[in-house]
Coordinates of C-alpha atoms in Angstrom, one line a residue:
M13 CA 0.0 0.0 0.0
D14 CA 1.3 3.4 -1.0
T15 CA 1.0 5.0 2.5
D16 CA 2.8 8.2 1.6
V17 CA 0.4 9.1 -1.1
A18 CA -2.7 7.8 0.6
S19 CA -2.1 9.5 3.9
E20 CA -1.7 12.9 2.4
H21 CA -4.1 15.4 3.9
L22 CA -5.5 12.8 6.3
P23 CA -6.0 13.6 10.0
R24 CA -3.1 13.2 12.4
G25 CA -3.1 9.8 14.0
W26 CA -5.1 8.4 11.1
H27 CA -2.6 5.7 10.3
K28 CA -2.8 4.0 13.7
T29 CA -6.5 3.6 13.4
F30 CA -6.4 2.6 9.8
Y31 CA -3.7 -0.1 10.3
T32 CA -5.4 -1.5 13.4
L33 CA -8.8 -1.8 11.7
W34 CA -7.1 -3.2 8.5
I35 CA -5.4 -5.9 10.6
G36 CA -8.7 -6.5 12.5
S37 CA -10.6 -6.9 9.2
F38 CA -7.8 -9.2 7.9
I39 CA -8.1 -11.5 11.0
T40 CA -11.9 -11.5 10.7
G41 CA -11.7 -12.6 7.1
M42 CA -9.0 -15.1 7.8
G43 CA -10.9 -16.5 10.8
Y44 CA -14.0 -17.1 8.7
S45 CA -12.1 -18.9 5.9
M46 CA -10.1 -20.9 8.4
T47 CA -13.2 -22.5 9.7
M48 CA -16.1 -22.5 7.2
P49 CA -14.5 -24.7 4.4
F50 CA -14.2 -27.5 7.0
I51 CA -17.5 -27.1 8.8
S52 CA -19.1 -30.1 7.0
L53 CA -16.2 -32.3 8.0
F54 CA -16.4 -31.1 11.6
I55 CA -20.2 -31.8 11.6
N56 CA -19.6 -35.2 10.2
E57 CA -17.5 -36.1 13.2
L58 CA -20.3 -35.2 15.6
G59 CA -22.7 -38.0 14.5
H60 CA -23.7 -40.6 11.9
F61 CA -25.4 -38.7 9.2
S62 CA -26.6 -39.7 5.7
R63 CA -25.3 -37.7 2.8
L64 CA -28.6 -35.7 2.6
Q65 CA -28.5 -34.9 6.3
L66 CA -24.8 -33.8 6.2
N67 CA -25.6 -31.5 3.2
L68 CA -28.6 -30.1 5.0
Y69 CA -26.9 -29.4 8.3
S70 CA -23.8 -28.0 6.5
G71 CA -26.1 -25.7 4.5
L72 CA -27.9 -24.5 7.6
A73 CA -24.6 -23.8 9.4
F74 CA -23.4 -21.8 6.4
A75 CA -26.7 -19.9 5.8
M76 CA -27.6 -19.1 9.4
T77 CA -24.9 -16.5 9.7
F78 CA -26.0 -14.6 6.6
I79 CA -29.7 -14.8 7.5
S80 CA -29.3 -13.4 11.0
Q81 CA -26.8 -10.8 9.7
A82 CA -29.3 -9.6 7.1
I83 CA -32.1 -9.3 9.7
V84 CA -30.2 -7.7 12.6
S85 CA -27.7 -5.4 10.8
P86 CA -30.1 -2.4 10.5
Y87 CA -30.5 -2.3 14.3
W88 CA -26.7 -2.3 14.8
G89 CA -26.4 0.5 12.2
S90 CA -28.9 2.7 14.1
L91 CA -26.9 2.0 17.3
A92 CA -23.7 2.8 15.5
D93 CA -25.0 6.3 14.5
R94 CA -25.9 7.0 18.1
K95 CA -22.9 5.4 20.0
G96 CA -20.2 5.3 17.4
R97 CA -18.6 2.7 15.0
K98 CA -15.7 1.9 17.3
L99 CA -18.1 0.5 19.9
M100 CA -19.7 -1.6 17.2
C101 CA -16.3 -3.0 16.2
M102 CA -15.7 -3.9 19.8
R103 CA -19.1 -5.5 20.1
A104 CA -18.6 -7.6 17.0
S105 CA -15.1 -8.8 17.7
G106 CA -15.9 -9.5 21.4
V107 CA -19.0 -11.6 20.7
M108 CA -17.4 -13.3 17.8
A109 CA -14.4 -14.3 20.0
I110 CA -16.9 -16.0 22.3
T111 CA -19.2 -17.7 19.8
I112 CA -16.3 -18.9 17.5
F113 CA -14.4 -20.4 20.5
L114 CA -17.6 -22.1 21.8
T115 CA -18.2 -23.5 18.3
G116 CA -15.0 -25.4 18.8
L117 CA -16.4 -27.0 22.0
S118 CA -19.6 -28.1 20.2
T119 CA -20.8 -31.6 21.0
N120 CA -23.7 -31.8 18.5
V121 CA -24.7 -30.2 15.2
W122 CA -27.4 -28.0 16.7
M123 CA -24.9 -26.2 18.9
I124 CA -22.9 -25.3 15.8
I125 CA -26.0 -24.0 14.0
V126 CA -27.2 -21.9 16.9
L127 CA -23.7 -20.5 17.5
R128 CA -23.4 -19.7 13.8
F129 CA -26.8 -17.8 14.0
L130 CA -25.5 -15.8 17.0
Q131 CA -22.2 -15.1 15.3
G132 CA -24.1 -13.6 12.4
A133 CA -26.4 -11.6 14.6
F134 CA -23.5 -10.0 16.4
S135 CA -21.1 -9.8 13.4
G136 CA -20.1 -6.7 11.4
Y137 CA -16.5 -5.9 12.3
I138 CA -15.4 -5.3 8.7
N139 CA -18.6 -3.3 7.9
N140 CA -18.2 -1.1 11.0
A141 CA -14.5 -0.7 10.5
T142 CA -15.2 0.5 7.0
A143 CA -17.9 2.9 8.2
L144 CA -15.5 4.2 10.8
M145 CA -12.8 4.9 8.3
A146 CA -15.3 6.5 5.9
G147 CA -16.2 9.0 8.6
E148 CA -12.5 9.8 9.4
T149 CA -11.3 10.1 5.8
P150 CA -11.6 13.1 3.5
H151 CA -13.7 12.4 0.4
S152 CA -10.7 12.9 -1.9
K153 CA -9.1 9.8 -0.3
S154 CA -12.3 7.7 0.1
G155 CA -11.6 5.5 -2.9
W156 CA -8.2 4.4 -1.7
V157 CA -9.4 3.8 1.9
M158 CA -12.5 1.8 0.8
A159 CA -10.4 -0.3 -1.6
S160 CA -7.7 -0.9 1.0
M161 CA -10.3 -1.9 3.7
M162 CA -11.8 -4.3 1.1
T163 CA -8.4 -6.0 0.6
A164 CA -8.1 -6.7 4.3
G165 CA -11.0 -9.2 4.3
V166 CA -10.1 -10.6 0.9
T167 CA -6.5 -11.2 1.9
G168 CA -7.6 -12.9 5.1
N169 CA -9.9 -15.1 2.9
L170 CA -6.8 -16.1 0.9
V171 CA -4.7 -17.0 3.9
G172 CA -7.4 -18.7 6.0
P173 CA -8.1 -21.9 4.0
L174 CA -4.4 -22.9 3.8
L175 CA -3.8 -22.2 7.5
G176 CA -7.1 -23.8 8.5
G177 CA -6.4 -26.9 6.4
T178 CA -2.9 -27.3 7.9
L179 CA -4.1 -26.9 11.5
S180 CA -7.1 -29.2 10.9
G181 CA -4.8 -31.8 9.4
W182 CA -2.4 -31.7 12.3
F183 CA -4.6 -31.1 15.3
G184 CA -8.2 -31.7 14.3
Y185 CA -11.1 -29.5 13.2
R186 CA -11.7 -27.9 16.6
I187 CA -8.3 -26.1 16.8
P188 CA -9.0 -23.5 14.1
F189 CA -12.1 -22.3 16.0
F190 CA -10.0 -22.0 19.3
I191 CA -7.3 -20.0 17.5
T192 CA -9.8 -17.8 15.7
G193 CA -11.6 -17.1 18.9
F194 CA -8.3 -16.0 20.6
L195 CA -7.3 -13.8 17.6
M196 CA -10.7 -12.1 17.7
L197 CA -10.1 -11.4 21.4
V198 CA -6.8 -9.7 20.4
V199 CA -8.7 -7.7 17.8
F200 CA -11.2 -6.6 20.5
F201 CA -8.5 -5.2 22.8
A202 CA -6.5 -3.7 19.9
T203 CA -9.6 -1.9 18.6
W204 CA -10.4 -0.7 22.2
F205 CA -7.0 0.7 23.0
I206 CA -5.4 1.8 19.7
T207 CA -8.2 3.1 17.4
K208 CA -9.5 6.7 17.7
E209 CA -12.8 7.9 16.5
Q210 CA -13.9 11.5 16.4
F211 CA -17.5 10.9 17.4
T212 CA -19.9 12.6 19.9
P213 CA -22.7 10.2 21.1
I214 CA -26.2 11.4 20.5
T215 CA -29.5 10.4 22.1
K216 CA -32.1 8.3 20.3
Q217 CA -34.4 11.3 20.3
A218 CA -31.9 13.6 18.7
L219 CA -31.1 11.1 15.9
K220 CA -32.7 12.2 12.7
P221 CA -35.0 9.5 11.2
M222 CA -33.6 7.7 8.2
G223 CA -36.5 8.8 6.1
E224 CA -35.7 12.5 6.8
L225 CA -32.0 11.9 6.0
M226 CA -32.8 10.2 2.8
H227 CA -34.7 13.3 1.6
E228 CA -31.5 15.3 2.1
I229 CA -29.5 13.0 -0.3
P230 CA -29.3 14.6 -3.8
N231 CA -29.7 11.3 -5.6
V232 CA -31.4 8.9 -3.3
K233 CA -32.2 6.5 -6.1
L234 CA -28.5 6.0 -6.7
I235 CA -28.0 5.0 -3.1
V236 CA -30.7 2.3 -3.5
V237 CA -29.1 1.1 -6.7
M238 CA -25.8 0.8 -4.7
F239 CA -27.6 -1.5 -2.2
I240 CA -28.8 -3.6 -5.1
T241 CA -25.4 -3.5 -6.7
T242 CA -23.8 -4.9 -3.5
M243 CA -26.4 -7.7 -3.4
I244 CA -25.9 -8.6 -7.1
V245 CA -22.1 -8.5 -7.0
Q246 CA -22.0 -10.6 -3.9
S247 CA -24.6 -13.0 -5.4
S248 CA -22.5 -13.3 -8.6
V249 CA -19.4 -14.3 -6.5
M250 CA -21.4 -16.8 -4.4
S251 CA -23.2 -18.3 -7.3
I252 CA -20.0 -19.3 -9.3
D253 CA -17.4 -19.9 -6.6
P254 CA -18.8 -23.2 -5.4
I255 CA -19.6 -24.6 -8.8
V256 CA -16.2 -23.5 -10.3
S257 CA -14.5 -25.8 -7.8
L258 CA -16.7 -28.7 -9.0
Y259 CA -16.4 -27.7 -12.6
V260 CA -12.6 -27.8 -12.5
K261 CA -12.1 -30.3 -9.6
E262 CA -8.8 -31.5 -10.9
L263 CA -7.4 -27.9 -10.7
M264 CA -9.1 -26.9 -7.4
H265 CA -5.8 -25.8 -5.8
N266 CA -5.0 -23.5 -8.7
Q267 CA -8.5 -22.4 -9.4
G268 CA -10.3 -21.8 -6.0
N269 CA -8.8 -18.5 -5.0
I270 CA -7.4 -17.2 -8.3
A271 CA -10.0 -14.4 -8.6
F272 CA -9.3 -13.3 -5.1
V273 CA -5.6 -13.1 -5.8
A274 CA -6.3 -10.9 -8.8
G275 CA -8.5 -8.7 -6.7
V276 CA -5.9 -8.2 -4.0
V277 CA -3.3 -7.3 -6.7
A278 CA -5.7 -4.8 -8.4
A279 CA -7.4 -3.2 -5.3
T280 CA -4.8 -0.5 -4.4
K281 CA -4.6 0.6 -8.0
V282 CA -8.3 0.7 -8.3
G283 CA -8.6 2.8 -5.1
H284 CA -6.2 5.5 -6.5
T285 CA -8.1 5.5 -9.8
M286 CA -11.4 6.1 -8.0
D287 CA -9.9 9.1 -6.2
R288 CA -8.8 10.5 -9.5
I289 CA -11.8 9.9 -11.9
G290 CA -14.6 9.1 -9.4
P291 CA -16.1 5.9 -8.1
L292 CA -19.1 5.9 -10.4
K293 CA -17.0 5.7 -13.6
V294 CA -15.0 2.9 -12.0
L295 CA -18.2 1.0 -11.1
I296 CA -19.7 1.4 -14.5
W297 CA -16.5 0.1 -16.3
G298 CA -16.1 -2.7 -13.7
L299 CA -19.7 -3.9 -14.3
L300 CA -19.3 -3.7 -18.0
I301 CA -16.0 -5.7 -18.1
A302 CA -17.3 -8.3 -15.6
T303 CA -20.4 -8.8 -17.7
L304 CA -18.4 -9.3 -20.9
L305 CA -16.0 -11.8 -19.1
F306 CA -18.8 -14.2 -18.4
V307 CA -19.5 -14.7 -22.1
P308 CA -16.3 -16.7 -22.8
M309 CA -16.8 -18.6 -19.5
I310 CA -20.1 -19.9 -20.9
F311 CA -18.5 -21.6 -23.9
T312 CA -15.0 -22.5 -22.6
K313 CA -14.3 -26.2 -22.2
S314 CA -10.8 -25.9 -20.9
P315 CA -10.2 -25.4 -17.2
W316 CA -7.0 -23.5 -17.9
H317 CA -9.0 -21.1 -20.1
L318 CA -11.5 -20.7 -17.3
A319 CA -8.8 -20.0 -14.9
F320 CA -7.6 -17.2 -17.2
W321 CA -11.0 -15.6 -17.5
R322 CA -11.5 -16.0 -13.7
F323 CA -8.3 -14.1 -13.1
L324 CA -9.5 -11.2 -15.3
L325 CA -12.8 -11.3 -13.5
G326 CA -11.0 -10.9 -10.2
L327 CA -9.4 -7.7 -11.6
A328 CA -12.8 -6.3 -12.5
N329 CA -14.4 -7.4 -9.2
A330 CA -11.8 -5.5 -7.3
A331 CA -13.6 -2.3 -8.5
L332 CA -17.2 -3.2 -7.7
L333 CA -17.8 -3.3 -4.0
P334 CA -15.2 -0.7 -3.1
A335 CA -16.7 1.6 -5.7
A336 CA -20.3 1.1 -4.4
Q337 CA -19.1 1.8 -0.8
T338 CA -17.2 4.9 -1.9
I339 CA -20.3 6.3 -3.6
L340 CA -22.2 5.8 -0.3
T341 CA -19.6 7.8 1.5
L342 CA -19.8 10.7 -1.0
D343 CA -23.6 11.1 -1.1
V344 CA -24.7 10.1 2.4
P345 CA -24.6 12.4 5.5
Q346 CA -21.9 11.3 7.9
E347 CA -24.4 11.0 10.7
A348 CA -26.1 8.2 8.8
F349 CA -23.0 6.2 7.9
G350 CA -23.7 3.5 10.5
R351 CA -27.2 2.8 9.3
V352 CA -26.4 3.1 5.6
F353 CA -23.4 0.7 5.8
S354 CA -25.5 -1.7 7.9
Y355 CA -28.2 -1.7 5.2
N356 CA -25.5 -2.4 2.7
Q357 CA -24.3 -5.3 4.8
S358 CA -27.8 -6.7 4.9
F359 CA -28.0 -6.6 1.1
Q360 CA -24.5 -8.2 0.9
A361 CA -25.7 -11.0 3.3
A362 CA -28.8 -11.5 1.2
G363 CA -26.6 -11.7 -1.9
S364 CA -24.6 -14.5 -0.3
V365 CA -27.7 -16.5 0.4
L366 CA -29.3 -15.7 -3.0
G367 CA -26.1 -16.5 -4.9
S368 CA -25.5 -19.9 -3.1
V369 CA -29.1 -21.0 -3.8
M370 CA -29.1 -19.7 -7.3
G371 CA -25.8 -21.4 -8.3
S372 CA -26.8 -24.7 -6.8
M373 CA -30.3 -24.8 -8.3
I374 CA -29.3 -23.7 -11.8
S375 CA -26.3 -26.0 -12.0
G376 CA -28.4 -28.9 -10.7
V377 CA -31.4 -28.3 -13.1
Y378 CA -29.4 -27.1 -16.1
S379 CA -25.6 -27.0 -16.3
Y380 CA -22.6 -25.2 -14.9
S381 CA -22.4 -23.0 -18.1
A382 CA -26.0 -21.8 -17.4
V383 CA -24.8 -20.4 -14.0
F384 CA -22.3 -18.2 -15.9
A385 CA -24.9 -17.1 -18.3
V386 CA -27.5 -16.1 -15.6
T387 CA -24.8 -14.4 -13.5
G388 CA -23.5 -12.4 -16.4
F389 CA -27.1 -11.3 -17.3
T390 CA -27.8 -10.1 -13.7
L391 CA -24.6 -8.0 -13.8
L392 CA -25.8 -6.6 -17.1
V393 CA -29.2 -5.6 -15.5
N394 CA -27.2 -4.1 -12.7
L395 CA -25.2 -2.0 -15.1
G396 CA -28.4 -0.8 -16.7
L397 CA -29.7 0.4 -13.3
V398 CA -26.5 2.3 -12.5
L399 CA -26.6 4.0 -15.9
L400 CA -30.3 4.9 -15.4
F401 CA -29.9 6.5 -12.0
R402 CA -26.3 7.7 -12.0
G403 CA -27.1 11.4 -12.0
K404 CA -24.4 14.0 -12.7
K405 CA -22.0 13.6 -9.7
T406 CA -19.1 11.4 -10.7
T407 CA -16.0 12.7 -8.9
P408 CA -15.2 13.0 -5.2
T409 CA -14.7 16.3 -3.5
D410 CA -13.3 17.3 -0.1

């Protein structure tokens, strides 16, 4: 990360808060990917299940987090706007430390499912860390900061499976949960003692209703489109990632994370580009390129060709969610950041559930190629919505 360029004009002490939250988001992403890929294997050790039962319980354990997250996030967003985003980061990391550690102590599958539901209900570290930095960062640097915060979770997702697989192989499936729980406790204390937030708590009565704040936004339809964009982009990732691993099973170790690798490589450059030409232009081009890249994926029969297109897709995807988040920071009043980012998180969680279901159903009923076709079409529709409601504001200002 180009810290000299990025930190120009930022508040004093900004770098300590940024790096602490970046590391906290990295550990959160790493902890998730250390444990979730092996959840079905862990469940299998807790009883004698049929294949159908194992798939059902594994699906429930996976989906519960996103379902509770989608439902509860708006409440936490309202609390964040009244009490501050730092407190919400501490709430998320503290409760996650407990629930993840207890998951490692589970004696039956229902304990895992309930704890996963609670984990989702109290999650939101990355979301609140991003909202905190959005409030502390000048608009002219929002693109770089949003993209950098996005790389934290993505990079953690890259490291997690390798580390989790190694630990599980050596010590069993419970150990990654214990280690992740401990690391989240470290994140809790680091966030408490190191990060700074310029925030004055306000009472519930003094908090402006969201409806009133939405009327103050120049282009409120664009904000709604950003929520939809977040859901569709997340859905597009979740619909193809599981089936790609099956489609190119013999190349799973090379294929599984290749788009994420490309995203990490591209994210910093994308962030600086957003600060220069504006996040809306970056989002439009990202959606257009991502849509076009799905066309050759529909027809390719070579796993190596698919890996190449997936790498290019990772470069395009590096622009999408950071650009949508940056647009939110430019057009939304700072006092509503917590609520708006929480709504965005709800749409992202809904996209995870929708994408997983969509990918499984389409590939089961039709074919793997059909998943690429439908996913590309949804991104094309998304592009049309952005072009329709983009308005005139395309560049950030201080």
